Short mmCIF file of C-alpha atoms in Angstrom, two decimals:
data_model
loop_
_atom_site.label_atom_id
_atom_site.label_comp_id
_atom_site.label_asym_id
_atom_site.label_seq_id
_atom_site.Cartn_x
_atom_site.Cartn_y
_atom_site.Cartn_z
CA MET A 1 -8.92 -1.95 27.11
CA LEU A 2 -6.44 -4.64 27.84
CA VAL A 3 -5.83 -7.12 25.08
CA PRO A 4 -4.37 -10.37 26.30
CA VAL A 5 -1.19 -10.96 24.44
CA ALA A 6 0.03 -14.57 23.92
CA THR A 7 3.62 -14.92 25.29
CA LEU A 8 6.40 -17.15 24.49
CA ALA A 9 5.88 -19.21 27.69
CA ASP A 10 2.08 -19.48 27.32
CA THR A 11 2.29 -20.72 23.81
CA THR A 12 5.34 -23.00 23.85
CA ASP A 13 4.13 -24.59 27.26
CA GLN A 14 0.79 -25.26 25.75
CA ALA A 15 2.39 -26.74 22.62
CA LEU A 16 4.68 -28.87 24.74
CA ALA A 17 1.78 -30.15 26.89
CA ASP A 18 -0.20 -31.06 23.68
CA TYR A 19 2.76 -32.94 22.26
CA ARG A 20 3.17 -34.79 25.44
CA ALA A 21 -0.54 -35.76 25.35
CA GLN A 22 0.20 -37.07 21.80
CA GLY A 23 2.59 -39.55 23.38
CA ALA A 24 5.92 -37.69 23.46
CA GLY A 25 8.28 -38.13 26.42
CA THR A 26 10.55 -35.64 28.04
CA PHE A 27 11.74 -32.92 25.80
CA ASP A 28 15.48 -32.17 25.18
CA GLY A 29 16.79 -29.05 23.80
CA ASP A 30 20.06 -30.63 22.87
CA ALA A 31 18.30 -33.36 20.87
CA GLY A 32 16.43 -30.39 19.20
CA ARG A 33 19.69 -28.69 18.35
CA ARG A 34 20.99 -31.85 16.80
CA LEU A 35 17.86 -32.30 14.72
CA TRP A 36 17.97 -28.62 13.77
CA ASN A 37 21.44 -29.29 12.37
CA THR A 38 20.77 -32.71 10.82
CA GLU A 39 21.47 -32.73 7.15
CA GLN A 40 19.19 -34.71 5.00
CA SER A 41 20.12 -35.95 1.39
CA THR A 42 17.72 -35.21 -1.29
CA ALA A 43 17.10 -36.72 -4.77
CA ASP A 44 19.01 -33.95 -6.60
CA ARG A 45 22.09 -34.86 -4.37
CA THR A 46 21.89 -31.60 -2.33
CA THR A 47 21.63 -31.71 1.32
CA ARG A 48 19.15 -29.77 3.42
CA SER A 49 18.60 -28.95 7.00
CA CYS A 50 16.90 -26.33 9.07
CA VAL A 51 20.22 -24.40 8.78
CA SER A 52 19.82 -24.25 4.91
CA CYS A 53 17.26 -21.37 5.27
CA HIS A 54 17.50 -20.25 8.87
CA GLY A 55 21.25 -20.12 9.13
CA ALA A 56 23.54 -21.72 11.69
CA ASP A 57 22.96 -18.99 14.39
CA PRO A 58 19.19 -18.55 15.35
CA THR A 59 19.94 -15.08 16.61
CA ARG A 60 20.86 -14.02 13.08
CA PRO A 61 18.62 -13.58 10.11
CA GLY A 62 18.41 -16.41 7.71
CA ARG A 63 18.10 -16.57 3.97
CA HIS A 64 15.60 -18.74 1.98
CA VAL A 65 17.75 -21.21 0.00
CA ARG A 66 15.57 -21.01 -3.05
CA THR A 67 14.08 -17.46 -3.14
CA ASP A 68 16.88 -15.61 -1.25
CA GLU A 69 14.13 -13.99 0.83
CA THR A 70 15.43 -12.86 4.24
CA ILE A 71 14.06 -14.77 7.15
CA LYS A 72 13.91 -13.05 10.48
CA PRO A 73 15.87 -14.60 13.37
CA MET A 74 14.25 -17.51 15.12
CA ALA A 75 15.60 -16.65 18.53
CA PRO A 76 12.83 -15.23 20.69
CA SER A 77 15.45 -13.19 22.54
CA ILE A 78 16.11 -11.19 19.30
CA ASN A 79 12.61 -11.59 17.80
CA PRO A 80 9.97 -11.51 20.49
CA LYS A 81 7.17 -12.41 18.06
CA ARG A 82 8.64 -15.91 17.55
CA LEU A 83 7.04 -18.96 19.10
CA THR A 84 3.97 -16.85 20.42
CA GLU A 85 1.40 -18.18 17.98
CA ARG A 86 0.32 -21.77 17.97
CA ARG A 87 -1.11 -21.62 14.55
CA GLU A 88 2.24 -20.30 13.11
CA ILE A 89 4.21 -22.88 14.87
CA GLU A 90 2.13 -25.77 13.56
CA LYS A 91 2.01 -24.33 10.07
CA TRP A 92 5.71 -24.04 9.80
CA PHE A 93 6.50 -27.41 11.29
CA LEU A 94 4.16 -28.94 8.80
CA ARG A 95 5.63 -27.23 5.75
CA ASN A 96 9.18 -27.35 6.74
CA CYS A 97 9.54 -30.83 8.12
CA LYS A 98 7.96 -32.13 4.86
CA TRP A 99 10.46 -30.12 2.80
CA THR A 100 13.47 -30.74 4.91
CA PHE A 101 13.01 -34.38 6.11
CA GLY A 102 10.44 -35.47 3.51
CA ARG A 103 7.89 -36.32 6.12
CA GLU A 104 6.08 -34.69 8.93
CA CYS A 105 7.80 -34.23 12.34
CA SER A 106 6.66 -36.35 15.22
CA ALA A 107 5.36 -34.82 18.44
CA GLN A 108 8.70 -35.70 20.05
CA GLU A 109 10.79 -34.03 17.36
CA LYS A 110 8.62 -30.93 17.52
CA GLY A 111 8.89 -30.59 21.22
CA ASP A 112 12.64 -31.08 21.11
CA ILE A 113 13.07 -28.31 18.51
CA LEU A 114 10.75 -25.97 20.37
CA SER A 115 12.82 -26.56 23.55
CA TYR A 116 15.99 -25.76 21.70
CA LEU A 117 14.58 -22.59 20.02
CA ARG A 118 12.90 -21.12 23.15
CA ARG A 119 16.25 -20.82 25.01
CA GLN A 120 17.92 -18.88 22.07
CA MET B 1 14.94 39.08 -25.52
CA LYS B 2 12.44 40.05 -22.62
CA ARG B 3 10.15 37.28 -23.85
CA LYS B 4 12.96 34.67 -23.65
CA LEU B 5 13.58 35.70 -20.08
CA TRP B 6 9.88 35.23 -19.22
CA ILE B 7 10.00 31.76 -20.68
CA ILE B 8 12.94 30.74 -18.72
CA LEU B 9 11.46 32.17 -15.56
CA GLY B 10 8.32 30.32 -16.27
CA MET B 11 10.04 27.03 -16.80
CA PHE B 12 11.90 27.37 -13.37
CA GLY B 13 8.52 28.01 -11.91
CA LEU B 14 7.03 24.88 -13.32
CA ILE B 15 10.01 22.74 -12.20
CA ALA B 16 9.84 24.25 -8.67
CA THR B 17 6.01 23.71 -8.36
CA SER B 18 6.18 20.06 -9.69
CA THR B 19 8.93 19.12 -7.16
CA TRP B 20 6.66 20.71 -4.55
CA VAL B 21 3.62 18.87 -5.66
CA PHE B 22 5.13 15.62 -6.70
CA GLY B 23 8.13 15.43 -4.43
CA ASP B 24 8.62 13.88 -1.02
CA ASP B 25 9.39 16.27 1.73
CA GLY B 26 12.41 14.30 2.82
CA GLU B 27 10.67 12.35 5.65
CA GLY B 28 8.65 9.94 3.57
CA HIS B 29 5.41 12.03 3.66
CA THR B 30 3.84 12.54 0.41
CA THR B 31 1.20 14.92 -0.69
CA TRP B 32 -2.23 13.64 -1.86
CA LEU B 33 -1.30 14.71 -5.48
CA THR B 34 1.89 12.55 -5.35
CA ARG B 35 -0.23 9.63 -4.29
CA LEU B 36 -2.63 10.23 -7.10
CA TRP B 37 0.20 10.64 -9.61
CA ARG B 38 1.78 7.38 -8.44
CA GLU B 39 -1.63 5.44 -8.49
CA ALA B 40 -2.08 6.59 -12.05
CA ARG B 41 1.20 5.10 -13.10
CA LEU B 42 0.74 1.80 -11.42
CA ASP B 43 1.13 -1.21 -13.69
CA VAL B 44 -0.79 -3.59 -11.46
CA ALA B 45 -2.80 -3.24 -8.26
CA PRO B 46 -0.42 -3.56 -5.26
CA ALA B 47 -0.75 -6.82 -3.25
CA ASN B 48 -2.07 -5.28 -0.13
CA ASP B 49 -4.08 -8.18 1.35
CA VAL B 50 -2.82 -8.78 4.78
CA LEU B 51 -3.32 -12.59 4.86
CA TYR B 52 -1.74 -12.98 1.40
CA ARG B 53 1.27 -10.92 2.38
CA ALA B 54 1.70 -12.81 5.53
CA GLU B 55 1.29 -16.40 4.18
CA CYS B 56 2.99 -16.01 0.74
CA GLY B 57 5.16 -12.93 1.08
CA SER B 58 7.16 -14.42 3.98
CA CYS B 59 8.89 -16.79 1.55
CA HIS B 60 9.02 -14.76 -1.67
CA PHE B 61 8.10 -11.53 -3.26
CA ALA B 62 4.36 -11.07 -2.75
CA TYR B 63 3.46 -11.23 -6.55
CA GLN B 64 0.53 -9.10 -7.33
CA PRO B 65 -2.63 -11.19 -8.37
CA GLY B 66 -2.69 -9.08 -11.55
CA LEU B 67 0.30 -10.80 -12.86
CA LEU B 68 -1.37 -14.13 -13.65
CA PRO B 69 -4.89 -15.06 -14.99
CA VAL B 70 -7.56 -16.78 -12.84
CA ARG B 71 -6.90 -20.27 -14.17
CA SER B 72 -3.17 -20.08 -13.15
CA TRP B 73 -3.96 -18.91 -9.57
CA GLU B 74 -6.42 -21.61 -9.15
CA GLU B 75 -3.92 -24.36 -10.23
CA ILE B 76 -1.19 -22.83 -7.93
CA MET B 77 -3.60 -22.86 -4.89
CA LYS B 78 -4.80 -26.44 -5.67
CA ARG B 79 -1.27 -27.76 -5.27
CA LEU B 80 0.20 -25.88 -2.43
CA ASP B 81 1.66 -29.19 -0.99
CA ASP B 82 3.96 -29.26 -4.00
CA HIS B 83 4.59 -25.57 -4.57
CA PHE B 84 7.40 -25.55 -7.06
CA GLY B 85 9.07 -28.41 -5.13
CA GLU B 86 8.28 -27.15 -1.74
CA SER B 87 5.56 -27.46 0.71
CA ALA B 88 3.52 -24.26 1.26
CA GLU B 89 0.41 -25.91 2.77
CA LEU B 90 -2.12 -23.71 4.36
CA ASP B 91 -5.11 -24.40 6.50
CA VAL B 92 -8.26 -24.72 4.56
CA ARG B 93 -9.68 -21.33 5.63
CA SER B 94 -6.57 -19.25 4.76
CA SER B 95 -6.33 -21.16 1.50
CA ALA B 96 -9.76 -20.44 0.49
CA GLU B 97 -9.56 -16.69 1.48
CA ILE B 98 -6.20 -16.24 -0.44
CA THR B 99 -7.62 -18.05 -3.44
CA ARG B 100 -10.64 -15.65 -3.36
CA TYR B 101 -8.27 -12.62 -3.18
CA LEU B 102 -6.01 -13.91 -5.96
CA THR B 103 -8.75 -14.81 -8.45
CA ALA B 104 -10.96 -11.74 -7.83
CA ASN B 105 -7.88 -9.64 -8.59
CA ALA B 106 -6.32 -11.72 -11.36
CA ALA B 107 -5.01 -10.36 -14.57
CA ASP B 108 -8.13 -11.24 -16.55
CA ARG B 109 -10.43 -9.56 -13.97
CA VAL B 110 -8.85 -6.31 -13.39
CA ASP B 111 -8.12 -3.20 -15.47
CA TYR B 112 -4.49 -2.31 -14.81
CA LYS B 113 -2.21 -1.75 -17.69
CA ARG B 114 0.09 -4.68 -17.35
CA SER B 115 -2.57 -6.92 -15.98
CA LYS B 116 -4.36 -6.55 -19.33
CA ARG B 117 -1.10 -7.37 -21.18
CA PHE B 118 -0.57 -10.50 -19.03
CA ALA B 119 -4.16 -11.50 -19.56
CA ALA B 120 -4.03 -11.05 -23.22
CA ALA B 121 -0.72 -13.02 -23.60
CA ALA B 122 -2.35 -15.89 -21.44
CA ALA B 123 -5.41 -16.02 -23.42
CA THR B 124 -3.47 -17.27 -26.50
CA ALA B 125 -1.41 -19.77 -24.80
CA GLU B 126 -1.75 -22.60 -22.12
CA PRO B 127 -1.65 -20.76 -18.75
CA THR B 128 1.45 -21.37 -16.86
CA LEU B 129 2.11 -21.35 -13.21
CA ARG B 130 5.15 -19.41 -13.32
CA ILE B 131 5.03 -15.63 -13.96
CA THR B 132 8.44 -15.79 -15.35
CA ALA B 133 7.33 -18.29 -17.97
CA THR B 134 4.36 -16.20 -19.22
CA ARG B 135 4.79 -14.83 -22.73
CA TYR B 136 4.42 -11.21 -21.65
CA PHE B 137 7.08 -11.59 -19.03
CA LEU B 138 9.45 -13.37 -21.45
CA HIS B 139 8.89 -10.69 -24.04
CA LYS B 140 9.65 -8.01 -21.59
CA HIS B 141 12.92 -9.63 -20.38
CA ASP B 142 14.29 -11.30 -23.41
CA GLU B 143 16.96 -8.63 -24.04
CA ILE B 144 18.68 -9.20 -20.71
CA PRO B 145 21.94 -11.15 -21.49
CA GLN B 146 23.00 -13.97 -19.21
CA TRP B 147 26.15 -12.10 -18.09
CA VAL B 148 23.97 -9.35 -16.50
CA LEU B 149 22.26 -11.89 -14.25
CA GLU B 150 25.60 -13.38 -13.26
CA GLN B 151 27.77 -10.36 -12.83
CA GLY B 152 27.22 -9.74 -9.27
CA GLU B 153 28.06 -11.55 -6.04
CA ARG B 154 25.02 -13.61 -6.09
CA PRO B 155 23.29 -14.57 -9.35
CA LEU B 156 20.04 -12.58 -10.04
CA LYS B 157 16.97 -14.72 -10.29
CA LEU B 158 14.17 -13.27 -12.43
CA PHE B 159 11.47 -14.18 -9.97
CA GLN B 160 12.75 -11.70 -7.49
CA CYS B 161 10.96 -8.79 -9.04
CA ASP B 162 11.85 -6.27 -6.37
CA ILE B 163 15.67 -6.82 -6.75
CA CYS B 164 15.75 -4.71 -10.01
CA HIS B 165 12.22 -3.13 -10.12
CA THR B 166 12.69 -0.70 -7.27
CA GLU B 167 9.04 0.10 -6.95
CA ALA B 168 7.76 -3.46 -7.65
CA ASP B 169 6.12 -3.89 -4.21
CA LYS B 170 4.00 -0.81 -4.86
CA GLY B 171 2.77 -2.31 -8.17
CA SER B 172 5.05 -0.24 -10.52
CA TYR B 173 7.31 -1.97 -12.98
CA ASP B 174 8.23 1.25 -14.90
CA GLU B 175 11.46 0.71 -16.90
CA HIS B 176 12.92 3.89 -15.64
CA GLN B 177 12.73 2.59 -12.05
CA VAL B 178 14.97 -0.47 -13.03
CA HIS B 179 18.17 -0.65 -11.05
CA ILE B 180 20.26 -3.78 -11.43
CA PRO B 181 22.54 -4.31 -8.34
CA GLY B 182 26.13 -3.88 -9.44
CA LEU B 183 25.12 -2.33 -12.86
CA GLY B 184 22.79 0.58 -11.99
CA ARG B 185 20.15 1.82 -14.30
CA TRP B 186 19.03 -0.34 -17.20
CA GLU B 187 17.02 0.72 -20.22
CA ASP B 188 16.72 -0.97 -23.53
#
């Protein structure tokens, strides 16, 4: 029996369409890259960004800044499971935007970051 | 003299059969007796729940439910939006399912050796949310000097069970399996 498998294109295209429906404009991978690298100051005077845990190179594994746990590469070219599940995408955006930026990300920001990551 | 020889031969035989029965064949296959033997020595039930491993184990060691009592797990799951300073929010369904798994297998509900010890220690103190702050954990780790934790390239953190307890993921915290990176075996 053939089981339909969600692909990177299916899932991210659908996510981007939804973000657009929520009012976002055109998505820009370069804006996503800048956001990915944006450092946010925290109350304890450390800075954090997506890079803190995922590392500067999305094709390489990251390391959780608190627990030291290895995080598999974000680049779909290296890790084909990335960006194939909508539920996962939204879960991690919710958790990680709150931790990194202290707030949820907007539809525009999520779309920009997805556009950046999908081409890695 | 002859008797001595037989005893020595017999001992060799015992050693040979025990490695056959309890050993690996080198390719990771184990006999059913090996599995039975390991099972019997487990300190806590392994955390084999697929959802729990995926949701919680992707950020940190998948702590076995038998390491904390029901009350602690309930508290932890109630405040996932501030999970030791981070957001670990889950959708309602996953959260409920994981809470069920954790509480059903909590230290005070199961019968494994160390679970019972964790439960006993928790029963006489305010339950904590941190395994590393439970009385039983502190008691078992109090002989480790600070320099041991700081001797390597990266400081060791006590919440990373599997760094030193080589079989921790399988639910075994046997002291003989402790291997501290940079130092080797550790026994007190």
